[in-house]
């Protein structure tokens, strides 16, 4: 059976160049290519894609972007428009019939729209009327917690800070955000282990690491500029270990599209020196196996000085690990003892190790426990707060970390709320609010909520699609602040509004002139972003201006004058600095375009944990063995996709053209299940709530994926994800481990 196995051997290369060119031409070559030269540049604008950091000014190239950065910019500067003509032609029901690619590629929204239930169409509305409708609902809430303020990771620090202030002045902490679905498990696990929920490495550490371990991450698609750092590390002889159920091109080899010599020779750099394909969700068992081997065979090689001085709980942890049984651990990892020893020896022989990870670790029911286990591994050899070493959760959205830092959290710290109260002279709510899972349940149950989405595509990003759609439809009002049309706009509450906002590339002019915003990347670097392009429509407003408009219409300006705060965003930053002293001389620091690094306690071996030490934490490995003929499915992005935004229907690195409804299977499973490559199946998921969830007509694609595992794209496969399957501490849904069976389509 021919294996659809990596017909593209390397990431990057001519394929990246050609694909980038295609997108620029498709969306409008002149404007989009011209815009690229300000992307990730000092005094330029920040990429609205992932949160991979920029090198220092002196190291930055004129073309400081990747193929997916090009797609993000082409998508934002597109000449296509989702204007009133579109909504005149099509009802919401007709638009709902379209596939995710077609819906998201209608172009930039041009003006505010109000949903008219009578004719099932969106119709233009003035900003003032739109703000008044929202104010009417927010003023007439039965209780403040009937309002839900959702945030996607594209939102700038300034917009996010105003948004949390608006919600808290209304009296709620209901701030579900996209990190609830992605790195929440990282934040919760790292807080308990080392006292801060952020990565502890900087870009420079990648130049010094001896070993880089990459768990459950596909940087080739989701953080492509990371490949440049991995390429440099590989060339200087660092060991790179990839642990992933799938064989991903970007983890195998890379041709840097901006390296002319390499492009001419077409000779790729091997990225992973070692590649281990494990079963989904088995990383925790693997990490425990590595630690058990080290403690049994090389206990002298642990960093005793560090452990004694900086950690707590080691002896209890050691006792627990030594009691673990090898057969169970190996069965769960599905690796051989030889492979476990090989990885352990690599870790042992490195004095400077960086561990990187993404959704493959966090989107599990044991996500938090897996992160705590990874921290145990790093602590064992003092790889926290050491040059060339540390923890590196790589964020998939440009400012998801910044939003959390400036207050987008359903569980804010008391210290933060006290600051807010003293700076703005009101009493903010203390009762913790809804994260994403609880927001959906509350909307579904109470049927009277006001849902406001600041960016993102809640309807398609959230699990349990059928339930989520019902929850949104049950709202009194749904409001989406967006640049492009997406599915969430078509799942309307009893009343619905679409409010179009400026993109990162566009000029943002307020009373006191052109404004810049700020973002925080995965490595706690805060820097400015300033758009220069003429906006896609003159009826667009910036995210801060939209929030200020809603706040002013709802709360007036007696307590806080939101309209004055947006007249010059440096005023918002002054308030952020008053509330968060770590933003030292915020406005000055961003003036020079370099930005600044936020203080990271763990990186300085200051442990803000209950024990005031870094904690070794004991967790039990879950038994993930499934019934006969059941497979574990993970949902994932294609290479032409950013979160739920589908730029195109290809997936070049996995050899897929013009298809989205496909399921990647191991050839042994295809044989076992009497299926064949190209055959169509229906997929059923099995969950504790016994609710039948099914998606139909998915094409079987034989791929280099771990036996017993399957993969499909979101949002097409998201209806299979039960809202009840989530981590018990972070409530991050289990998108990476869905128990499924397949049935041939008749
Ligand atoms: S690596 Fe991420 S941030 Fe950088 S250009 Fe690519 S998508 Fe944008």
XYZ file of C-alpha atoms and ligand atoms in Angstrom:
754
model
C 0.000 0.000 0.000
C 1.661 3.235 -1.170
C 2.398 5.409 1.866
C 1.438 9.088 1.407
C 4.701 9.517 3.200
C 6.286 12.941 3.157
C 6.435 13.530 -0.539
C 8.088 16.745 0.594
C 11.249 15.842 2.338
C 12.139 19.232 3.770
C 10.393 22.302 5.141
C 11.048 25.716 3.632
C 12.902 25.695 0.299
C 11.470 26.581 -3.108
C 8.064 25.302 -2.024
C 7.856 28.039 0.625
C 8.890 30.705 -1.873
C 6.426 29.573 -4.539
C 3.585 29.226 -2.050
C 4.292 32.688 -0.599
C 4.320 34.175 -4.097
C 0.999 32.510 -4.904
C -0.694 34.026 -1.844
C 0.698 37.495 -2.516
C -0.524 37.403 -6.124
C -3.934 35.933 -5.143
C -4.630 38.579 -2.502
C -3.072 41.596 -4.266
C 0.656 41.498 -4.958
C 1.582 45.182 -4.795
C 0.057 46.068 -1.415
C 0.832 42.798 0.365
C 4.449 42.502 -0.817
C 5.144 46.138 -0.011
C 3.710 45.627 3.457
C 6.016 42.665 4.114
C 9.060 44.919 4.395
C 7.692 46.374 7.641
C 6.802 43.000 9.119
C 8.655 42.300 12.400
C 10.888 45.330 11.768
C 11.894 47.895 14.391
C 9.278 50.645 14.200
C 7.302 48.271 11.925
C 4.379 46.065 12.932
C 4.254 42.716 14.706
C 3.196 39.618 12.777
C -0.419 38.699 13.603
C 0.635 35.041 13.316
C 2.379 33.093 16.052
C 4.357 34.403 19.044
C 7.876 33.393 17.993
C 10.191 36.226 19.080
C 12.153 38.592 16.844
C 15.941 38.647 16.975
C 17.630 41.766 18.324
C 17.658 44.706 15.879
C 21.246 44.032 14.881
C 20.426 40.410 14.023
C 17.145 41.091 12.201
C 17.025 40.549 8.437
C 15.144 42.855 6.071
C 12.846 39.911 5.386
C 12.185 38.894 9.001
C 9.262 36.608 8.257
C 8.295 33.079 7.264
C 5.909 31.609 4.663
C 3.017 31.653 7.143
C 3.812 35.234 8.078
C 3.400 36.022 4.366
C 0.017 34.264 4.331
C -1.109 36.219 7.417
C -0.158 39.530 5.787
C -1.603 38.652 2.373
C -4.826 37.619 4.159
C -4.973 40.935 6.041
C -4.061 43.174 3.066
C -6.341 41.289 0.666
C -8.208 43.306 -1.948
C -11.339 41.200 -1.281
C -14.128 42.783 0.791
C -16.930 41.261 2.860
C -19.186 44.272 2.367
C -22.929 44.947 2.411
C -23.120 43.560 -1.130
C -22.195 40.119 0.230
C -24.950 40.228 2.864
C -27.461 41.582 0.350
C -26.814 38.542 -1.841
C -26.662 35.903 0.868
C -28.714 35.136 3.960
C -26.927 33.926 7.076
C -28.397 30.452 6.464
C -26.911 30.398 2.961
C -23.519 31.533 4.248
C -23.714 28.771 6.850
C -23.837 26.218 4.034
C -20.362 27.248 2.874
C -17.216 25.400 3.991
C -14.751 26.947 6.450
C -12.323 27.962 3.672
C -14.967 29.788 1.641
C -16.452 31.576 4.669
C -13.084 32.893 5.905
C -11.943 34.034 2.452
C -14.730 36.519 1.745
C -12.294 39.359 2.472
C -12.111 42.206 4.960
C -15.248 43.350 6.724
C -16.019 46.962 5.777
C -18.544 48.372 8.272
C -20.622 47.391 11.319
C -23.470 44.975 10.621
C -26.618 44.123 12.599
C -28.425 40.818 12.123
C -32.015 41.256 10.984
C -33.928 38.155 12.066
C -36.840 38.969 9.764
C -34.874 38.484 6.544
C -32.056 36.403 8.054
C -29.532 38.933 6.770
C -26.862 41.208 8.182
C -27.511 44.888 7.437
C -25.250 47.949 7.886
C -25.646 49.847 11.156
C -23.935 52.956 12.498
C -21.262 52.631 15.143
C -23.335 54.757 17.515
C -26.402 52.531 17.142
C -24.260 49.436 17.519
C -22.705 50.728 20.758
C -26.153 51.672 22.071
C -27.550 48.198 21.409
C -24.639 46.646 23.325
C -25.015 49.216 26.136
C -28.749 48.466 26.390
C -27.980 44.774 26.960
C -25.065 45.373 29.352
C -27.074 47.848 31.422
C -29.995 45.402 31.698
C -28.099 42.294 32.729
C -29.885 40.325 35.457
C -26.450 39.886 36.992
C -22.951 40.979 35.879
C -21.967 37.358 35.224
C -24.491 37.276 32.387
C -21.836 39.059 30.343
C -18.993 37.047 28.767
C -15.895 38.789 27.360
C -13.938 36.397 25.094
C -10.451 37.328 23.851
C -8.334 35.894 21.069
C -4.551 36.110 21.187
C -4.284 38.736 18.432
C -5.549 41.419 20.782
C -2.901 44.003 21.744
C -1.938 44.773 25.370
C -3.705 48.128 25.172
C -6.996 46.679 23.879
C -6.853 43.751 26.320
C -6.243 46.051 29.303
C -9.215 48.268 28.414
C -11.354 45.142 27.829
C -10.634 43.669 31.273
C -11.284 47.097 32.814
C -14.675 47.321 31.058
C -15.694 43.826 32.200
C -14.560 44.363 35.780
C -16.315 47.748 35.999
C -19.485 45.929 34.869
C -18.772 43.490 37.693
C -17.580 40.245 36.137
C -14.395 38.169 35.759
C -15.851 36.256 32.804
C -12.765 36.425 30.576
C -12.486 33.152 28.697
C -9.633 33.399 26.181
C -7.952 31.339 23.528
C -5.199 30.225 25.931
C -7.910 28.265 27.769
C -7.814 26.022 24.690
C -4.062 25.908 24.207
C -1.329 26.696 26.788
C -3.523 26.983 29.904
C -2.147 23.622 31.051
C 1.373 25.062 30.656
C 0.495 28.067 32.799
C -1.168 26.039 35.560
C 1.539 23.334 35.616
C 4.484 25.759 35.567
C 2.923 27.992 38.258
C 2.763 24.979 40.607
C 6.249 23.785 39.675
C 8.324 26.970 39.397
C 5.943 29.813 40.333
C 5.406 31.423 36.903
C 3.355 30.251 33.909
C 5.731 31.549 31.226
C 8.759 30.209 29.367
C 12.132 30.730 31.027
C 14.353 30.929 27.926
C 15.353 33.725 25.559
C 16.226 33.443 21.879
C 19.953 33.657 22.726
C 19.658 30.463 24.814
C 19.044 28.520 21.586
C 22.587 29.498 20.528
C 24.027 27.859 23.642
C 21.860 24.785 24.237
C 23.559 21.392 23.894
C 20.253 19.554 23.637
C 16.859 20.809 22.413
C 13.904 18.503 23.089
C 10.696 19.219 21.134
C 7.527 17.635 22.530
C 4.162 17.640 20.718
C 4.994 20.601 18.503
C 5.044 21.112 14.733
C 7.185 24.261 14.304
C 7.390 23.860 10.500
C 3.769 25.045 10.282
C 2.953 26.693 13.593
C 6.195 28.583 14.475
C 8.246 28.488 11.248
C 10.990 30.976 12.183
C 11.893 28.561 14.986
C 13.383 26.403 12.201
C 16.077 29.049 11.679
C 17.201 28.631 15.302
C 17.007 24.830 15.058
C 19.003 24.901 11.825
C 21.741 26.984 13.487
C 21.743 24.657 16.495
C 21.914 21.562 14.291
C 24.780 23.032 12.251
C 26.787 23.721 15.419
C 26.288 20.132 16.588
C 23.560 20.486 19.200
C 21.361 17.400 19.572
C 17.716 17.921 18.633
C 15.215 15.321 19.862
C 11.672 15.371 18.438
C 8.868 13.463 20.155
C 5.718 13.433 18.071
C 3.160 10.830 16.835
C 3.497 12.209 13.284
C 6.531 12.572 11.059
C 6.552 16.333 10.408
C 8.660 17.819 7.600
C 9.859 20.773 9.706
C 11.267 18.386 12.327
C 13.055 16.271 9.702
C 14.958 18.835 7.621
C 14.901 22.447 6.459
C 16.072 24.556 3.547
C 16.158 28.205 4.623
C 14.315 30.113 1.865
C 16.469 33.177 2.573
C 19.773 31.277 2.278
C 20.631 31.665 -1.427
C 23.456 29.088 -1.257
C 21.186 26.500 0.293
C 18.375 27.290 -2.142
C 20.712 26.807 -5.116
C 22.185 23.575 -3.714
C 18.733 22.488 -2.542
C 20.647 20.617 0.171
C 18.625 20.558 3.369
C 19.885 20.755 6.945
C 18.777 17.814 9.075
C 16.848 19.197 12.033
C 16.172 16.300 14.422
C 19.194 14.198 15.290
C 16.714 11.832 16.955
C 12.988 11.382 16.163
C 10.652 9.294 18.328
C 7.074 8.661 17.276
C 5.080 8.027 20.458
C 1.404 7.400 21.097
C -0.696 10.505 21.703
C -0.760 11.552 25.323
C 2.151 9.266 26.244
C 4.741 12.028 26.732
C 4.179 11.971 30.502
C 4.914 8.240 30.673
C 8.003 8.767 28.521
C 9.325 11.556 30.726
C 8.787 9.425 33.847
C 10.613 6.562 32.104
C 13.590 8.838 31.343
C 13.712 10.068 34.945
C 13.319 6.536 36.324
C 16.220 5.307 34.175
C 18.411 8.210 35.348
C 17.548 7.709 39.026
C 18.066 3.933 38.794
C 21.224 3.898 36.662
C 22.824 7.346 36.991
C 21.554 8.895 40.216
C 24.951 10.614 40.719
C 24.468 12.678 37.606
C 21.509 14.672 38.889
C 22.298 18.285 39.949
C 22.418 17.707 43.701
C 23.546 21.263 44.466
C 20.647 22.778 42.576
C 18.154 20.264 43.997
C 19.304 20.959 47.570
C 19.370 24.724 47.221
C 16.381 25.373 45.022
C 13.850 22.537 45.130
C 11.338 20.868 47.379
C 9.781 17.380 47.331
C 12.640 15.558 45.577
C 12.906 12.582 47.952
C 9.149 11.871 47.878
C 9.188 12.223 44.088
C 12.228 9.945 43.728
C 10.575 7.283 45.886
C 7.429 7.433 43.751
C 9.296 7.155 40.455
C 11.453 4.245 41.613
C 8.272 2.366 42.544
C 6.880 2.731 39.026
C 6.761 -0.466 36.945
C 8.721 -0.501 33.659
C 6.259 -2.696 31.702
C 3.417 -0.197 32.295
C 5.569 2.839 31.448
C 6.964 1.247 28.273
C 3.534 0.039 27.198
C 2.142 3.543 27.615
C 5.007 5.189 25.701
C 5.054 2.447 23.087
C 8.805 2.921 22.849
C 11.368 0.201 23.484
C 13.660 0.217 26.513
C 16.544 0.841 24.109
C 14.861 3.992 22.823
C 14.160 5.187 26.383
C 17.810 4.618 27.318
C 18.952 6.440 24.173
C 16.892 9.551 24.997
C 17.935 9.415 28.659
C 21.616 9.241 27.725
C 21.180 12.253 25.438
C 19.642 14.157 28.353
C 22.328 12.973 30.743
C 25.153 14.036 28.423
C 23.828 17.559 28.055
C 24.576 20.278 30.620
C 22.318 22.772 28.850
C 18.903 21.498 27.759
C 15.915 23.408 26.428
C 12.523 21.678 26.352
C 10.043 23.126 23.842
C 6.407 22.116 23.597
C 3.022 22.993 22.242
C -0.484 21.524 22.036
C 0.659 17.907 21.839
C 1.348 18.166 25.587
C -1.312 20.580 26.784
C -4.540 19.519 25.040
C -5.046 16.407 27.159
C -7.013 15.451 30.260
C -3.622 15.055 31.959
C -2.116 18.167 30.354
C -1.161 19.887 33.610
C 0.378 16.694 35.030
C 2.439 16.259 31.837
C 3.816 19.804 32.117
C 4.670 19.227 35.794
C 6.503 16.040 34.770
C 8.461 17.958 32.149
C 9.405 20.515 34.793
C 10.571 17.621 37.019
C 12.875 16.525 34.186
C 14.338 20.031 33.818
C 14.781 20.449 37.590
C 16.611 17.108 37.842
C 19.656 18.675 36.151
C 19.113 22.309 37.183
C 17.996 23.287 33.671
C 15.949 26.268 34.879
C 17.572 29.671 35.359
C 20.707 28.555 33.530
C 22.151 29.919 30.279
C 21.346 27.719 27.262
C 18.662 25.833 29.192
C 15.047 26.072 30.280
C 11.347 25.683 29.573
C 9.969 26.941 26.242
C 6.207 26.682 25.744
C 5.834 28.135 22.243
C 2.690 30.228 21.918
C 0.680 29.939 18.747
C -0.876 33.401 18.777
C 1.059 36.654 18.681
C -0.112 38.216 21.968
C -1.865 35.427 23.843
C 0.765 35.722 26.596
C 0.459 39.526 26.740
C -3.328 39.392 27.108
C -2.987 37.212 30.185
C -0.260 39.467 31.619
C -2.448 42.601 31.419
C -5.472 41.001 33.066
C -7.369 38.743 30.679
C -7.987 35.982 33.199
C -11.104 34.470 34.754
C -9.033 33.796 37.898
C -7.142 37.072 38.503
C -4.703 37.347 41.392
C -5.866 39.442 44.408
C -2.744 41.608 44.079
C -3.763 42.575 40.522
C -7.358 43.387 41.530
C -6.203 45.548 44.427
C -4.072 47.546 42.005
C -6.956 47.937 39.582
C -9.201 49.126 42.435
C -6.695 51.693 43.681
C -5.748 53.013 40.221
C -9.335 53.277 38.953
C -11.116 53.840 42.253
C -13.766 51.119 42.128
C -14.234 47.674 43.681
C -13.593 44.979 41.106
C -15.295 41.575 41.433
C -13.531 38.901 43.435
C -15.544 35.860 42.391
C -13.653 33.975 39.700
C -15.357 33.942 36.329
C -15.913 31.509 33.483
C -13.107 30.009 31.432
C -14.064 28.742 27.993
C -15.596 25.405 29.027
C -17.693 26.981 31.783
C -18.743 29.882 29.567
C -20.186 27.465 27.000
C -22.036 25.511 29.686
C -23.436 28.699 31.235
C -24.550 30.117 27.881
C -26.186 26.795 27.022
C -27.920 26.416 30.383
C -29.058 29.970 31.171
C -29.951 31.144 27.643
C -29.697 34.877 28.502
C -26.080 35.789 28.156
C -24.357 38.606 26.326
C -21.317 37.209 24.483
C -18.662 39.591 23.169
C -15.809 38.109 21.121
C -12.701 40.310 20.790
C -11.135 38.671 17.728
C -10.963 34.945 17.206
C -13.602 32.463 16.026
C -15.120 31.080 19.241
C -17.733 28.929 17.506
C -15.190 26.878 15.574
C -12.311 26.948 18.078
C -14.392 25.662 20.999
C -14.992 21.916 21.483
C -18.301 20.083 21.115
C -19.386 22.127 18.089
C -23.101 21.241 18.235
C -23.335 22.257 21.919
C -21.265 25.408 21.373
C -23.469 26.529 18.470
C -26.578 25.983 20.618
C -24.955 27.958 23.447
C -24.193 30.955 21.218
C -27.671 30.877 19.649
C -29.178 30.934 23.169
C -27.514 34.283 23.969
C -29.555 37.487 24.084
C -26.773 39.179 22.135
C -23.633 38.016 20.329
C -21.024 40.584 19.279
C -17.886 39.805 17.283
C -15.026 42.281 16.787
C -13.197 40.963 13.740
C -11.213 41.754 10.595
C -12.721 38.969 8.460
C -15.976 37.028 8.292
C -15.910 33.696 10.148
C -18.284 31.000 11.345
C -18.949 32.649 14.719
C -20.685 35.548 12.919
C -23.119 33.077 11.407
C -24.089 31.479 14.740
C -26.210 34.382 15.885
C -27.704 35.098 19.296
C -31.239 36.507 19.581
C -29.552 39.748 18.451
C -26.177 39.830 16.723
C -23.580 42.401 15.698
C -20.358 42.269 13.692
C -17.932 45.115 14.476
C -15.044 45.377 11.954
C -11.668 46.420 13.313
C -8.337 47.587 11.984
C -5.631 45.031 11.297
C -2.029 45.139 12.588
C -0.769 46.501 9.254
C -3.129 49.491 9.223
C -2.813 53.104 10.349
C -4.494 53.688 13.681
C -5.150 57.388 14.073
C -6.712 58.715 17.271
C -7.228 62.261 18.607
C -3.524 62.730 19.341
C -2.191 61.164 16.161
C -0.938 57.830 14.857
C -0.919 55.148 17.532
C 1.187 52.078 18.206
C 0.237 49.089 20.286
C 2.350 46.521 22.118
C 2.531 42.746 22.288
C 4.428 40.154 24.358
C 6.005 37.133 22.661
C 6.604 33.596 23.969
C 9.844 34.749 25.622
C 8.339 37.683 27.569
C 9.712 40.330 25.197
C 7.320 43.304 24.972
C 7.631 45.418 21.844
C 5.638 47.891 19.828
C 3.704 47.428 16.624
C 2.642 50.283 14.383
C 0.639 49.866 11.174
C 1.111 52.170 8.184
C -1.299 50.905 5.559
C -4.443 52.806 4.650
C -7.247 50.830 6.321
C -9.311 48.407 4.202
C -12.329 50.671 4.789
C -12.845 54.101 6.331
C -15.587 52.660 8.555
C -13.175 50.537 10.561
C -12.200 51.300 14.140
C -9.263 50.055 16.193
C -9.883 47.435 18.897
C -9.175 49.996 21.687
C -11.595 52.477 20.079
C -14.344 49.854 19.800
C -13.965 48.868 23.457
C -13.932 52.540 24.474
C -17.095 53.114 22.420
C -18.885 50.237 24.170
C -17.611 51.358 27.601
C -18.574 54.975 27.111
C -22.079 54.047 25.938
C -22.509 51.608 28.846
C -20.697 53.262 31.760
C -20.362 56.917 30.709
C -17.070 58.667 31.587
C -17.534 59.687 35.234
C -15.347 56.979 36.797
C -13.060 56.239 33.871
C -12.896 58.269 30.674
C -12.267 55.512 28.133
C -12.468 57.967 25.219
C -9.672 60.016 26.759
C -7.568 56.887 27.292
C -7.770 56.039 23.590
C -6.992 59.580 22.471
C -3.355 58.573 22.994
C -2.510 54.952 23.799
C 0.488 56.029 25.890
C -2.158 56.954 28.489
C -3.324 53.342 28.548
C 0.287 52.200 28.938
C 0.753 54.621 31.873
C -2.214 52.929 33.568
C -0.807 49.475 32.785
C 2.485 50.545 34.371
C 0.640 51.798 37.481
C -1.161 48.452 37.831
C 1.779 46.232 36.744
C 5.107 47.655 37.966
C 6.992 45.062 35.873
C 6.214 47.335 32.891
C 9.031 49.670 33.944
C 8.960 53.052 32.100
C 6.741 51.357 29.567
C 6.319 54.182 27.063
C 10.045 55.069 26.992
C 11.045 51.431 26.659
C 9.055 50.919 23.511
C 10.027 54.237 21.931
C 13.385 52.901 20.681
C 11.658 49.984 18.977
C 13.787 47.444 20.881
C 11.140 46.826 23.537
C 11.955 45.204 26.847
C 11.901 41.850 28.605
C 9.434 41.362 31.450
C 11.004 40.069 34.659
C 10.774 36.275 34.940
C 11.217 35.056 38.545
C 12.025 31.404 37.673
C 14.638 32.497 35.148
C 16.326 34.224 38.113
C 15.807 31.153 40.326
C 13.316 33.060 42.483
C 10.504 30.622 43.113
C 7.104 32.259 43.635
C 5.532 28.969 44.730
C 3.786 28.027 47.980
C 7.046 26.401 49.162
C 9.192 29.292 47.883
C 11.120 26.504 46.111
C 10.832 24.833 42.723
C 8.621 21.819 43.345
C 9.081 18.218 42.275
C 5.464 17.133 41.819
C 4.221 13.536 41.884
C 1.574 12.529 39.322
C 0.195 9.159 38.231
C 0.449 8.227 34.559
C -3.043 7.629 33.149
C -3.704 4.339 31.349
C -4.517 5.451 27.812
C -5.007 1.968 26.389
C -8.144 1.915 24.181
C -10.570 -0.859 23.255
C -9.860 -3.093 20.216
C -10.222 -1.272 16.862
C -10.432 2.076 18.631
C -7.905 4.767 17.724
C -6.801 7.979 19.459
C -7.467 10.981 17.208
C -5.850 14.406 17.401
C -7.120 17.543 15.708
C -4.483 19.765 14.098
C -3.770 22.556 11.622
C -2.828 22.075 7.993
C 0.118 24.053 6.615
C -2.313 26.508 4.977
C -4.081 27.292 8.235
C -3.673 29.583 11.246
C -5.928 28.536 14.123
C -9.404 28.332 12.543
C -8.436 30.636 9.654
C -8.017 28.471 6.556
C -5.879 30.314 3.996
C -6.151 27.492 1.438
C -7.081 23.805 1.161
C -3.596 22.363 0.679
C -1.168 20.881 3.192
C 2.078 20.826 1.252
C 4.268 19.219 3.922
C 1.866 16.259 4.252
C 1.279 15.930 0.504
C -2.367 17.033 0.573
C -3.967 19.048 -2.242
C -7.424 20.647 -2.174
C -8.754 18.523 0.652
C -9.804 19.213 4.215
C -12.029 16.314 5.271
C -9.334 13.678 5.597
C -8.098 11.357 8.331
C -4.431 10.410 8.509
C -3.940 6.757 9.475
C -1.018 4.355 9.933
C -0.896 1.729 7.178
C -1.036 -1.108 9.764
C -4.290 0.291 11.176
C -5.702 0.665 7.662
C -4.942 -3.013 7.043
C -6.324 -4.061 10.479
C -9.565 -2.113 9.912
C -9.901 -3.475 6.348
C -9.826 0.003 4.856
C -7.784 1.404 1.981
C -6.075 4.650 1.077
C -8.609 7.038 -0.491
C -11.625 5.235 0.963
C -14.255 7.331 2.810
C -15.271 6.744 6.425
C -17.539 8.190 9.102
C -15.796 8.914 12.391
C -17.548 8.357 15.752
C -16.065 9.501 19.037
C -16.612 7.769 22.355
C -16.864 9.802 25.539
C -17.953 9.354 29.136
C -21.154 11.337 28.560
C -22.223 8.660 26.047
C -23.440 11.378 23.653
C -23.103 10.258 20.021
C -20.725 12.534 18.131
C -19.991 11.820 14.483
C -18.490 13.452 11.406
C -19.132 12.021 7.959
C -17.270 11.302 4.737
C -13.643 11.713 5.692
C -11.088 10.352 3.245
C -8.520 7.866 4.533
C -4.918 8.954 3.923
C -2.125 6.545 4.829
C 0.566 8.572 6.564
C 3.682 8.185 8.712
C 1.806 8.406 12.008
C 2.177 6.205 15.103
C 0.180 2.969 14.966
C -3.067 3.308 16.931
C -3.155 7.066 16.288
C -5.071 9.185 13.790
C -5.140 12.883 12.886
C -7.610 15.242 11.216
C -7.919 18.991 10.772
C -9.929 21.348 12.957
C -12.546 22.742 12.799
C -13.822 19.888 10.600
C -13.097 17.246 13.292
C -13.923 19.421 16.299
C -17.548 18.180 16.601
C -16.008 14.919 17.916
C -14.496 16.627 20.999
C -16.643 16.244 24.135
C -16.808 19.313 26.390
C -16.497 16.914 29.339
C -13.046 15.708 28.251
C -10.703 18.367 29.604
C -7.875 18.743 32.114
C -9.331 18.928 35.632
C -7.153 21.888 36.641
C -6.740 23.933 33.437
C -10.036 22.912 31.790
C -8.169 22.734 28.482
C -10.167 20.417 26.210
C -8.649 17.130 25.083
C -8.276 18.000 21.382
C -5.218 15.743 21.136
C -6.730 12.542 22.459
C -10.202 11.621 21.176
C -11.265 7.963 21.387
C -12.687 7.106 17.941
C -13.921 4.300 15.726
C -14.318 4.338 11.968
C -17.141 3.053 9.788
C -16.973 2.758 6.003
C -19.207 5.302 4.305
C -21.872 3.425 2.397
S 7.299 32.618 12.741
Fe 5.285 33.251 13.484
S 5.545 35.394 14.047
Fe 7.271 34.858 12.734
S 6.651 35.489 10.685
Fe 6.153 33.316 10.955
S 3.993 33.274 11.645
Fe 4.793 35.365 11.942
